[in-house]
């Protein structure tokens, strides 16, 4: 199939049993699912019958099959935001009942036949944040070690930080022993002078704290809060654009949480949603400042 889609770069993971679909790796597929989640959820409000919930079901199933822990967490948060809106609006309570009935009908046979497998999967995901001898222990130590080290760099330069792209150089001598010990990622990549791998920070917020200080971090955080607030207020206007802004609200919330585990601004879905928000709210936003 991929021969007919030359614009995709796929990688089929037969060894670990994780779904990557049209993405080059399962975690990237998880991010793709997080990007489209809000738009797929909106089908529940814009369509009728079974086909209205199929996109949501597929997103949830695929995110499980991708094996991405972070994507699973983010999609669950996005789904909770969407369901919270349905709970608040009485006219959508019938949609909630429909979702519950369909979910029960589809999940009951699966839980009866594969209940033990599903239970083991959930247990594995819940306990996958262990730092000692677990399947994900190396990855966990690397992530937490990098985030912790970014915090140390921030404490040394709390106001304006060390500058964009400089945290990796400043952090090199600050990596904690518990993160580097028996960790091949540090040994062969981050602490190897011959390696071309640039050490990631794994968290945009701690990276900004380290590189731009409290000033840059505050500006970026305020920017994200404003985007979510604008979408939230627009959802409350109860007009024909409500579902559109609800979709953006779900998406921006997902991106805000997703940045807890990625350190890059190259999240294309975010910028697409931002462009859509700017285009649809042009000359509409007014912030009132009370003068005493």
PDB file of C-alpha atoms in Angstrom:
ATOM      1  CA  UNK A   1       0.000   0.000   0.000  1.00  0.00           C
ATOM      2  CA  UNK A   2       2.796   2.413   0.869  1.00  0.00           C
ATOM      3  CA  UNK A   3       4.121   2.163  -2.714  1.00  0.00           C
ATOM      4  CA  UNK A   4       1.117   4.215  -3.798  1.00  0.00           C
ATOM      5  CA  UNK A   5       1.797   6.967  -1.224  1.00  0.00           C
ATOM      6  CA  UNK A   6       5.306   8.241  -1.934  1.00  0.00           C
ATOM      7  CA  UNK A   7       4.793  11.232   0.366  1.00  0.00           C
ATOM      8  CA  UNK A   8       4.734   8.954   3.427  1.00  0.00           C
ATOM      9  CA  UNK A   9       7.700   7.375   5.143  1.00  0.00           C
ATOM     10  CA  UNK A  10       6.556   4.237   6.930  1.00  0.00           C
ATOM     11  CA  UNK A  11       8.345   1.784   9.157  1.00  0.00           C
ATOM     12  CA  UNK A  12       6.676  -1.507  10.008  1.00  0.00           C
ATOM     13  CA  UNK A  13       7.595  -2.710  13.490  1.00  0.00           C
ATOM     14  CA  UNK A  14       7.285  -6.497  13.400  1.00  0.00           C
ATOM     15  CA  UNK A  15       9.537  -7.072  16.418  1.00  0.00           C
ATOM     16  CA  UNK A  16       7.781  -5.092  19.144  1.00  0.00           C
ATOM     17  CA  UNK A  17       4.228  -5.481  17.887  1.00  0.00           C
ATOM     18  CA  UNK A  18       3.525  -1.731  17.831  1.00  0.00           C
ATOM     19  CA  UNK A  19       1.485  -0.015  15.143  1.00  0.00           C
ATOM     20  CA  UNK A  20       3.214   2.766  13.201  1.00  0.00           C
ATOM     21  CA  UNK A  21       0.798   2.979  10.236  1.00  0.00           C
ATOM     22  CA  UNK A  22       1.894   5.701   7.777  1.00  0.00           C
ATOM     23  CA  UNK A  23       4.389   7.137  10.291  1.00  0.00           C
ATOM     24  CA  UNK A  24       8.038   6.139  10.472  1.00  0.00           C
ATOM     25  CA  UNK A  25       7.786   5.082  14.136  1.00  0.00           C
ATOM     26  CA  UNK A  26       5.024   4.163  16.632  1.00  0.00           C
ATOM     27  CA  UNK A  27       5.570   7.249  18.871  1.00  0.00           C
ATOM     28  CA  UNK A  28       5.190   9.507  15.830  1.00  0.00           C
ATOM     29  CA  UNK A  29       1.975   7.719  14.913  1.00  0.00           C
ATOM     30  CA  UNK A  30       0.811   8.379  18.464  1.00  0.00           C
ATOM     31  CA  UNK A  31       1.481  12.088  17.967  1.00  0.00           C
ATOM     32  CA  UNK A  32      -0.432  11.974  14.685  1.00  0.00           C
ATOM     33  CA  UNK A  33      -3.424  10.447  16.478  1.00  0.00           C
ATOM     34  CA  UNK A  34      -3.230  13.159  19.126  1.00  0.00           C
ATOM     35  CA  UNK A  35      -3.242  15.763  16.339  1.00  0.00           C
ATOM     36  CA  UNK A  36      -6.406  14.456  14.677  1.00  0.00           C
ATOM     37  CA  UNK A  37      -8.202  13.417  17.891  1.00  0.00           C
ATOM     38  CA  UNK A  38     -10.229  16.611  18.336  1.00  0.00           C
ATOM     39  CA  UNK A  39     -11.386  16.562  14.731  1.00  0.00           C
ATOM     40  CA  UNK A  40     -12.374  12.901  14.962  1.00  0.00           C
ATOM     41  CA  UNK A  41     -14.284  13.491  18.211  1.00  0.00           C
ATOM     42  CA  UNK A  42     -16.298  16.234  16.506  1.00  0.00           C
ATOM     43  CA  UNK A  43     -17.968  13.624  14.277  1.00  0.00           C
ATOM     44  CA  UNK A  44     -20.050  12.686  17.320  1.00  0.00           C
ATOM     45  CA  UNK A  45     -21.693  16.118  17.133  1.00  0.00           C
ATOM     46  CA  UNK A  46     -21.879  16.548  13.363  1.00  0.00           C
ATOM     47  CA  UNK A  47     -23.040  13.095  12.253  1.00  0.00           C
ATOM     48  CA  UNK A  48     -25.694  10.623  13.307  1.00  0.00           C
ATOM     49  CA  UNK A  49     -25.795   6.896  13.816  1.00  0.00           C
ATOM     50  CA  UNK A  50     -22.945   4.466  14.300  1.00  0.00           C
ATOM     51  CA  UNK A  51     -20.678   6.279  11.841  1.00  0.00           C
ATOM     52  CA  UNK A  52     -20.536   9.270  14.194  1.00  0.00           C
ATOM     53  CA  UNK A  53     -18.547   7.341  16.825  1.00  0.00           C
ATOM     54  CA  UNK A  54     -16.405   5.197  14.508  1.00  0.00           C
ATOM     55  CA  UNK A  55     -13.642   7.867  14.142  1.00  0.00           C
ATOM     56  CA  UNK A  56     -13.403   8.218  17.938  1.00  0.00           C
ATOM     57  CA  UNK A  57     -13.286   4.457  18.425  1.00  0.00           C
ATOM     58  CA  UNK A  58     -10.550   4.100  15.805  1.00  0.00           C
ATOM     59  CA  UNK A  59      -8.433   6.833  17.423  1.00  0.00           C
ATOM     60  CA  UNK A  60      -8.663   5.141  20.827  1.00  0.00           C
ATOM     61  CA  UNK A  61      -7.947   1.671  19.399  1.00  0.00           C
ATOM     62  CA  UNK A  62      -5.022   2.881  17.294  1.00  0.00           C
ATOM     63  CA  UNK A  63      -3.440   4.789  20.173  1.00  0.00           C
ATOM     64  CA  UNK A  64      -3.511   1.572  22.210  1.00  0.00           C
ATOM     65  CA  UNK A  65      -1.961  -0.375  19.336  1.00  0.00           C
ATOM     66  CA  UNK A  66       0.761   2.246  18.857  1.00  0.00           C
ATOM     67  CA  UNK A  67       2.048   1.456  22.341  1.00  0.00           C
ATOM     68  CA  UNK A  68       2.895   5.132  22.920  1.00  0.00           C
ATOM     69  CA  UNK A  69       2.458   5.921  26.609  1.00  0.00           C
ATOM     70  CA  UNK A  70       2.531   9.682  26.149  1.00  0.00           C
ATOM     71  CA  UNK A  71       0.049   9.602  23.250  1.00  0.00           C
ATOM     72  CA  UNK A  72      -2.294   7.399  25.267  1.00  0.00           C
ATOM     73  CA  UNK A  73      -2.206   9.877  28.155  1.00  0.00           C
ATOM     74  CA  UNK A  74      -2.739  12.918  25.914  1.00  0.00           C
ATOM     75  CA  UNK A  75      -5.623  11.351  23.962  1.00  0.00           C
ATOM     76  CA  UNK A  76      -7.324  10.381  27.233  1.00  0.00           C
ATOM     77  CA  UNK A  77      -7.002  13.998  28.444  1.00  0.00           C
ATOM     78  CA  UNK A  78      -8.413  15.256  25.136  1.00  0.00           C
ATOM     79  CA  UNK A  79     -11.307  12.809  25.340  1.00  0.00           C
ATOM     80  CA  UNK A  80     -12.069  13.935  28.907  1.00  0.00           C
ATOM     81  CA  UNK A  81     -12.163  17.587  27.788  1.00  0.00           C
ATOM     82  CA  UNK A  82     -14.569  16.679  24.994  1.00  0.00           C
ATOM     83  CA  UNK A  83     -16.778  14.555  27.255  1.00  0.00           C
ATOM     84  CA  UNK A  84     -16.829  17.312  29.882  1.00  0.00           C
ATOM     85  CA  UNK A  85     -18.340  19.630  27.281  1.00  0.00           C
ATOM     86  CA  UNK A  86     -20.993  17.033  26.421  1.00  0.00           C
ATOM     87  CA  UNK A  87     -21.832  16.645  30.109  1.00  0.00           C
ATOM     88  CA  UNK A  88     -22.290  20.407  30.511  1.00  0.00           C
ATOM     89  CA  UNK A  89     -24.667  20.667  27.532  1.00  0.00           C
ATOM     90  CA  UNK A  90     -28.009  18.969  28.152  1.00  0.00           C
ATOM     91  CA  UNK A  91     -28.798  18.697  24.442  1.00  0.00           C
ATOM     92  CA  UNK A  92     -25.778  16.410  23.993  1.00  0.00           C
ATOM     93  CA  UNK A  93     -26.693  14.004  26.797  1.00  0.00           C
ATOM     94  CA  UNK A  94     -28.241  11.684  24.210  1.00  0.00           C
ATOM     95  CA  UNK A  95     -24.844  11.584  22.504  1.00  0.00           C
ATOM     96  CA  UNK A  96     -23.245  10.553  25.789  1.00  0.00           C
ATOM     97  CA  UNK A  97     -25.754   7.750  26.223  1.00  0.00           C
ATOM     98  CA  UNK A  98     -25.077   6.624  22.645  1.00  0.00           C
ATOM     99  CA  UNK A  99     -21.318   6.595  23.278  1.00  0.00           C
ATOM    100  CA  UNK A 100     -21.759   4.628  26.506  1.00  0.00           C
ATOM    101  CA  UNK A 101     -24.031   2.026  24.892  1.00  0.00           C
ATOM    102  CA  UNK A 102     -21.782   1.514  21.861  1.00  0.00           C
ATOM    103  CA  UNK A 103     -18.654   1.354  24.050  1.00  0.00           C
ATOM    104  CA  UNK A 104     -20.329  -1.247  26.273  1.00  0.00           C
ATOM    105  CA  UNK A 105     -21.500  -3.368  23.331  1.00  0.00           C
ATOM    106  CA  UNK A 106     -18.090  -3.311  21.644  1.00  0.00           C
ATOM    107  CA  UNK A 107     -15.966  -3.761  24.764  1.00  0.00           C
ATOM    108  CA  UNK A 108     -17.925  -6.535  26.490  1.00  0.00           C
ATOM    109  CA  UNK A 109     -17.008  -9.360  24.042  1.00  0.00           C
ATOM    110  CA  UNK A 110     -13.406  -8.167  23.983  1.00  0.00           C
ATOM    111  CA  UNK A 111     -13.129  -8.102  27.778  1.00  0.00           C
ATOM    112  CA  UNK A 112     -14.688 -11.549  28.011  1.00  0.00           C
ATOM    113  CA  UNK A 113     -12.301 -13.047  25.454  1.00  0.00           C
ATOM    114  CA  UNK A 114      -9.191 -10.945  26.093  1.00  0.00           C
ATOM    115  CA  UNK A 115      -9.791  -9.520  29.557  1.00  0.00           C
ATOM    116  CA  UNK A 116      -6.578 -10.953  30.978  1.00  0.00           C
ATOM    117  CA  UNK A 117      -4.494  -9.608  28.096  1.00  0.00           C
ATOM    118  CA  UNK A 118      -6.063  -6.160  28.447  1.00  0.00           C
ATOM    119  CA  UNK A 119      -5.483  -6.180  32.203  1.00  0.00           C
ATOM    120  CA  UNK A 120      -1.826  -7.050  31.694  1.00  0.00           C
ATOM    121  CA  UNK A 121      -1.526  -4.260  29.115  1.00  0.00           C
ATOM    122  CA  UNK A 122      -2.978  -1.680  31.514  1.00  0.00           C
ATOM    123  CA  UNK A 123      -0.748  -2.909  34.335  1.00  0.00           C
ATOM    124  CA  UNK A 124       2.303  -2.697  32.063  1.00  0.00           C
ATOM    125  CA  UNK A 125       1.493   0.903  31.126  1.00  0.00           C
ATOM    126  CA  UNK A 126       0.823   1.957  34.720  1.00  0.00           C
ATOM    127  CA  UNK A 127       4.077   0.411  35.950  1.00  0.00           C
ATOM    128  CA  UNK A 128       6.134   1.464  32.918  1.00  0.00           C
ATOM    129  CA  UNK A 129       7.505   4.543  34.688  1.00  0.00           C
ATOM    130  CA  UNK A 130       9.809   2.474  36.887  1.00  0.00           C
ATOM    131  CA  UNK A 131      13.504   3.394  36.902  1.00  0.00           C
ATOM    132  CA  UNK A 132      14.730  -0.034  37.966  1.00  0.00           C
ATOM    133  CA  UNK A 133      15.157  -2.912  35.519  1.00  0.00           C
ATOM    134  CA  UNK A 134      11.849  -2.391  33.723  1.00  0.00           C
ATOM    135  CA  UNK A 135      11.255  -2.546  29.999  1.00  0.00           C
ATOM    136  CA  UNK A 136      11.172   1.256  29.855  1.00  0.00           C
ATOM    137  CA  UNK A 137      13.700   1.946  32.634  1.00  0.00           C
ATOM    138  CA  UNK A 138      16.444   3.217  30.293  1.00  0.00           C
ATOM    139  CA  UNK A 139      14.052   5.553  28.507  1.00  0.00           C
ATOM    140  CA  UNK A 140      12.590   6.742  31.812  1.00  0.00           C
ATOM    141  CA  UNK A 141      16.001   7.484  33.305  1.00  0.00           C
ATOM    142  CA  UNK A 142      17.044   9.399  30.200  1.00  0.00           C
ATOM    143  CA  UNK A 143      13.881  11.492  30.138  1.00  0.00           C
ATOM    144  CA  UNK A 144      13.785  12.261  33.842  1.00  0.00           C
ATOM    145  CA  UNK A 145      17.531  12.844  33.890  1.00  0.00           C
ATOM    146  CA  UNK A 146      17.335  15.401  31.082  1.00  0.00           C
ATOM    147  CA  UNK A 147      14.354  17.173  32.647  1.00  0.00           C
ATOM    148  CA  UNK A 148      16.068  17.230  36.039  1.00  0.00           C
ATOM    149  CA  UNK A 149      19.266  18.601  34.511  1.00  0.00           C
ATOM    150  CA  UNK A 150      17.362  21.353  32.688  1.00  0.00           C
ATOM    151  CA  UNK A 151      16.023  22.353  36.091  1.00  0.00           C
ATOM    152  CA  UNK A 152      19.567  22.599  37.441  1.00  0.00           C
ATOM    153  CA  UNK A 153      20.603  24.794  34.497  1.00  0.00           C
ATOM    154  CA  UNK A 154      17.582  27.015  35.174  1.00  0.00           C
ATOM    155  CA  UNK A 155      18.540  27.429  38.836  1.00  0.00           C
ATOM    156  CA  UNK A 156      21.956  28.681  37.748  1.00  0.00           C
ATOM    157  CA  UNK A 157      20.434  31.136  35.235  1.00  0.00           C
ATOM    158  CA  UNK A 158      16.901  31.834  36.511  1.00  0.00           C
ATOM    159  CA  UNK A 159      16.121  35.200  34.908  1.00  0.00           C
ATOM    160  CA  UNK A 160      17.081  35.075  31.227  1.00  0.00           C
ATOM    161  CA  UNK A 161      18.468  31.548  30.849  1.00  0.00           C
ATOM    162  CA  UNK A 162      21.502  30.448  28.862  1.00  0.00           C
ATOM    163  CA  UNK A 163      20.138  31.157  25.374  1.00  0.00           C
ATOM    164  CA  UNK A 164      18.323  29.094  22.753  1.00  0.00           C
ATOM    165  CA  UNK A 165      20.034  25.827  21.898  1.00  0.00           C
ATOM    166  CA  UNK A 166      22.592  26.112  24.696  1.00  0.00           C
ATOM    167  CA  UNK A 167      21.088  23.893  27.393  1.00  0.00           C
ATOM    168  CA  UNK A 168      22.755  20.736  26.016  1.00  0.00           C
ATOM    169  CA  UNK A 169      26.205  22.295  26.425  1.00  0.00           C
ATOM    170  CA  UNK A 170      25.497  23.674  29.894  1.00  0.00           C
ATOM    171  CA  UNK A 171      23.892  20.429  31.074  1.00  0.00           C
ATOM    172  CA  UNK A 172      26.715  18.100  30.039  1.00  0.00           C
ATOM    173  CA  UNK A 173      28.533  18.334  33.369  1.00  0.00           C
ATOM    174  CA  UNK A 174      25.337  18.274  35.445  1.00  0.00           C
ATOM    175  CA  UNK A 175      23.789  14.941  34.459  1.00  0.00           C
ATOM    176  CA  UNK A 176      22.851  13.026  37.659  1.00  0.00           C
ATOM    177  CA  UNK A 177      24.589   9.725  38.351  1.00  0.00           C
ATOM    178  CA  UNK A 178      21.282   7.864  38.713  1.00  0.00           C
ATOM    179  CA  UNK A 179      20.427   8.768  35.110  1.00  0.00           C
ATOM    180  CA  UNK A 180      23.779   7.964  33.490  1.00  0.00           C
ATOM    181  CA  UNK A 181      24.629   4.761  35.382  1.00  0.00           C
ATOM    182  CA  UNK A 182      24.202   1.659  33.193  1.00  0.00           C
ATOM    183  CA  UNK A 183      22.433   3.777  30.592  1.00  0.00           C
ATOM    184  CA  UNK A 184      23.588   3.137  27.024  1.00  0.00           C
ATOM    185  CA  UNK A 185      21.758   6.223  25.740  1.00  0.00           C
ATOM    186  CA  UNK A 186      24.113   8.467  27.686  1.00  0.00           C
ATOM    187  CA  UNK A 187      27.163   6.285  27.156  1.00  0.00           C
ATOM    188  CA  UNK A 188      26.838   5.967  23.381  1.00  0.00           C
ATOM    189  CA  UNK A 189      24.989   9.177  22.526  1.00  0.00           C
ATOM    190  CA  UNK A 190      24.825  12.074  24.955  1.00  0.00           C
ATOM    191  CA  UNK A 191      28.267  11.674  26.589  1.00  0.00           C
ATOM    192  CA  UNK A 192      30.085  10.342  23.531  1.00  0.00           C
ATOM    193  CA  UNK A 193      32.091  13.112  21.858  1.00  0.00           C
ATOM    194  CA  UNK A 194      32.069  11.241  18.553  1.00  0.00           C
ATOM    195  CA  UNK A 195      28.283  10.887  18.481  1.00  0.00           C
ATOM    196  CA  UNK A 196      26.302  13.212  16.218  1.00  0.00           C
ATOM    197  CA  UNK A 197      23.161  12.808  18.333  1.00  0.00           C
ATOM    198  CA  UNK A 198      22.181  16.136  19.908  1.00  0.00           C
ATOM    199  CA  UNK A 199      20.946  15.595  23.487  1.00  0.00           C
ATOM    200  CA  UNK A 200      17.199  16.289  23.744  1.00  0.00           C
ATOM    201  CA  UNK A 201      15.569  18.028  26.694  1.00  0.00           C
ATOM    202  CA  UNK A 202      12.363  15.947  26.463  1.00  0.00           C
ATOM    203  CA  UNK A 203      10.215  18.792  27.861  1.00  0.00           C
ATOM    204  CA  UNK A 204       9.600  22.162  26.211  1.00  0.00           C
ATOM    205  CA  UNK A 205       8.754  23.842  29.516  1.00  0.00           C
ATOM    206  CA  UNK A 206      11.942  22.875  31.342  1.00  0.00           C
ATOM    207  CA  UNK A 207      13.919  23.605  28.180  1.00  0.00           C
ATOM    208  CA  UNK A 208      12.471  27.126  28.060  1.00  0.00           C
ATOM    209  CA  UNK A 209      13.202  27.601  31.759  1.00  0.00           C
ATOM    210  CA  UNK A 210      16.827  26.665  31.132  1.00  0.00           C
ATOM    211  CA  UNK A 211      17.315  28.533  27.840  1.00  0.00           C
ATOM    212  CA  UNK A 212      15.100  31.609  28.261  1.00  0.00           C
ATOM    213  CA  UNK A 213      14.697  31.777  32.019  1.00  0.00           C
ATOM    214  CA  UNK A 214      11.542  32.683  33.863  1.00  0.00           C
ATOM    215  CA  UNK A 215      10.892  35.471  31.342  1.00  0.00           C
ATOM    216  CA  UNK A 216      10.651  33.263  28.248  1.00  0.00           C
ATOM    217  CA  UNK A 217       8.875  30.486  30.132  1.00  0.00           C
ATOM    218  CA  UNK A 218       6.234  32.891  31.454  1.00  0.00           C
ATOM    219  CA  UNK A 219       5.611  34.401  28.018  1.00  0.00           C
ATOM    220  CA  UNK A 220       5.195  31.000  26.353  1.00  0.00           C
ATOM    221  CA  UNK A 221       2.981  29.636  29.133  1.00  0.00           C
ATOM    222  CA  UNK A 222       0.819  32.770  29.013  1.00  0.00           C
ATOM    223  CA  UNK A 223       0.549  32.367  25.235  1.00  0.00           C
ATOM    224  CA  UNK A 224      -0.752  28.794  25.588  1.00  0.00           C
ATOM    225  CA  UNK A 225      -3.185  29.806  28.339  1.00  0.00           C
ATOM    226  CA  UNK A 226      -4.568  32.622  26.163  1.00  0.00           C
ATOM    227  CA  UNK A 227      -5.147  30.235  23.252  1.00  0.00           C
ATOM    228  CA  UNK A 228      -7.030  27.780  25.450  1.00  0.00           C
ATOM    229  CA  UNK A 229      -8.989  30.613  27.111  1.00  0.00           C
ATOM    230  CA  UNK A 230     -10.041  32.140  23.774  1.00  0.00           C
ATOM    231  CA  UNK A 231     -11.257  28.766  22.496  1.00  0.00           C
ATOM    232  CA  UNK A 232     -13.104  28.135  25.765  1.00  0.00           C
ATOM    233  CA  UNK A 233     -14.893  31.491  25.587  1.00  0.00           C
ATOM    234  CA  UNK A 234     -15.760  30.939  21.923  1.00  0.00           C
ATOM    235  CA  UNK A 235     -17.254  27.536  22.730  1.00  0.00           C
ATOM    236  CA  UNK A 236     -19.578  29.242  25.198  1.00  0.00           C
ATOM    237  CA  UNK A 237     -21.091  31.567  22.568  1.00  0.00           C
ATOM    238  CA  UNK A 238     -23.458  28.835  21.321  1.00  0.00           C
ATOM    239  CA  UNK A 239     -23.340  29.662  17.618  1.00  0.00           C
ATOM    240  CA  UNK A 240     -22.657  27.661  14.461  1.00  0.00           C
ATOM    241  CA  UNK A 241     -18.906  27.797  15.119  1.00  0.00           C
ATOM    242  CA  UNK A 242     -19.101  26.173  18.562  1.00  0.00           C
ATOM    243  CA  UNK A 243     -18.014  22.723  17.366  1.00  0.00           C
ATOM    244  CA  UNK A 244     -15.079  24.222  15.459  1.00  0.00           C
ATOM    245  CA  UNK A 245     -13.775  26.035  18.535  1.00  0.00           C
ATOM    246  CA  UNK A 246     -14.409  22.963  20.683  1.00  0.00           C
ATOM    247  CA  UNK A 247     -12.173  21.022  18.307  1.00  0.00           C
ATOM    248  CA  UNK A 248      -9.460  23.674  18.645  1.00  0.00           C
ATOM    249  CA  UNK A 249      -9.873  23.646  22.433  1.00  0.00           C
ATOM    250  CA  UNK A 250      -9.377  19.874  22.533  1.00  0.00           C
ATOM    251  CA  UNK A 251      -6.380  20.162  20.196  1.00  0.00           C
ATOM    252  CA  UNK A 252      -4.623  22.990  22.070  1.00  0.00           C
ATOM    253  CA  UNK A 253      -5.145  21.176  25.373  1.00  0.00           C
ATOM    254  CA  UNK A 254      -3.524  18.109  23.862  1.00  0.00           C
ATOM    255  CA  UNK A 255      -0.544  20.088  22.576  1.00  0.00           C
ATOM    256  CA  UNK A 256      -0.067  21.733  25.979  1.00  0.00           C
ATOM    257  CA  UNK A 257       0.184  18.316  27.640  1.00  0.00           C
ATOM    258  CA  UNK A 258       2.181  16.791  24.793  1.00  0.00           C
ATOM    259  CA  UNK A 259       4.915  19.392  25.316  1.00  0.00           C
ATOM    260  CA  UNK A 260       5.566  17.766  28.676  1.00  0.00           C
ATOM    261  CA  UNK A 261       7.387  15.027  26.743  1.00  0.00           C
ATOM    262  CA  UNK A 262       8.775  16.798  23.658  1.00  0.00           C
ATOM    263  CA  UNK A 263      11.171  19.740  23.531  1.00  0.00           C
ATOM    264  CA  UNK A 264      10.577  21.071  20.036  1.00  0.00           C
ATOM    265  CA  UNK A 265       8.365  23.760  18.540  1.00  0.00           C
ATOM    266  CA  UNK A 266       8.184  21.717  15.343  1.00  0.00           C
ATOM    267  CA  UNK A 267       4.701  20.449  16.096  1.00  0.00           C
ATOM    268  CA  UNK A 268       2.971  21.152  12.799  1.00  0.00           C
ATOM    269  CA  UNK A 269      -0.554  20.464  14.012  1.00  0.00           C
ATOM    270  CA  UNK A 270      -0.231  23.196  16.628  1.00  0.00           C
ATOM    271  CA  UNK A 271       0.718  25.829  14.075  1.00  0.00           C
ATOM    272  CA  UNK A 272      -2.102  24.755  11.761  1.00  0.00           C
ATOM    273  CA  UNK A 273      -4.597  25.119  14.612  1.00  0.00           C
ATOM    274  CA  UNK A 274      -3.079  28.485  15.545  1.00  0.00           C
ATOM    275  CA  UNK A 275      -3.440  29.705  11.956  1.00  0.00           C
ATOM    276  CA  UNK A 276      -7.076  28.585  11.913  1.00  0.00           C
ATOM    277  CA  UNK A 277      -7.763  30.353  15.202  1.00  0.00           C
ATOM    278  CA  UNK A 278      -6.148  33.590  14.012  1.00  0.00           C
ATOM    279  CA  UNK A 279      -8.027  33.471  10.704  1.00  0.00           C
ATOM    280  CA  UNK A 280     -11.418  32.892  12.337  1.00  0.00           C
ATOM    281  CA  UNK A 281     -11.019  35.427  15.170  1.00  0.00           C
ATOM    282  CA  UNK A 282      -9.492  38.258  13.147  1.00  0.00           C
ATOM    283  CA  UNK A 283     -10.622  41.640  14.532  1.00  0.00           C
ATOM    284  CA  UNK A 284     -12.857  39.853  17.059  1.00  0.00           C
ATOM    285  CA  UNK A 285     -10.686  39.561  20.167  1.00  0.00           C
ATOM    286  CA  UNK A 286     -10.929  42.293  22.772  1.00  0.00           C
ATOM    287  CA  UNK A 287      -9.334  42.097  26.197  1.00  0.00           C
ATOM    288  CA  UNK A 288     -10.849  44.446  28.739  1.00  0.00           C
ATOM    289  CA  UNK A 289      -8.625  46.023  31.366  1.00  0.00           C
ATOM    290  CA  UNK A 290     -10.401  47.520  34.354  1.00  0.00           C
ATOM    291  CA  UNK A 291      -9.002  50.892  35.347  1.00  0.00           C
ATOM    292  CA  UNK A 292      -9.450  51.790  38.996  1.00  0.00           C
TER     293      UNK A 292
END
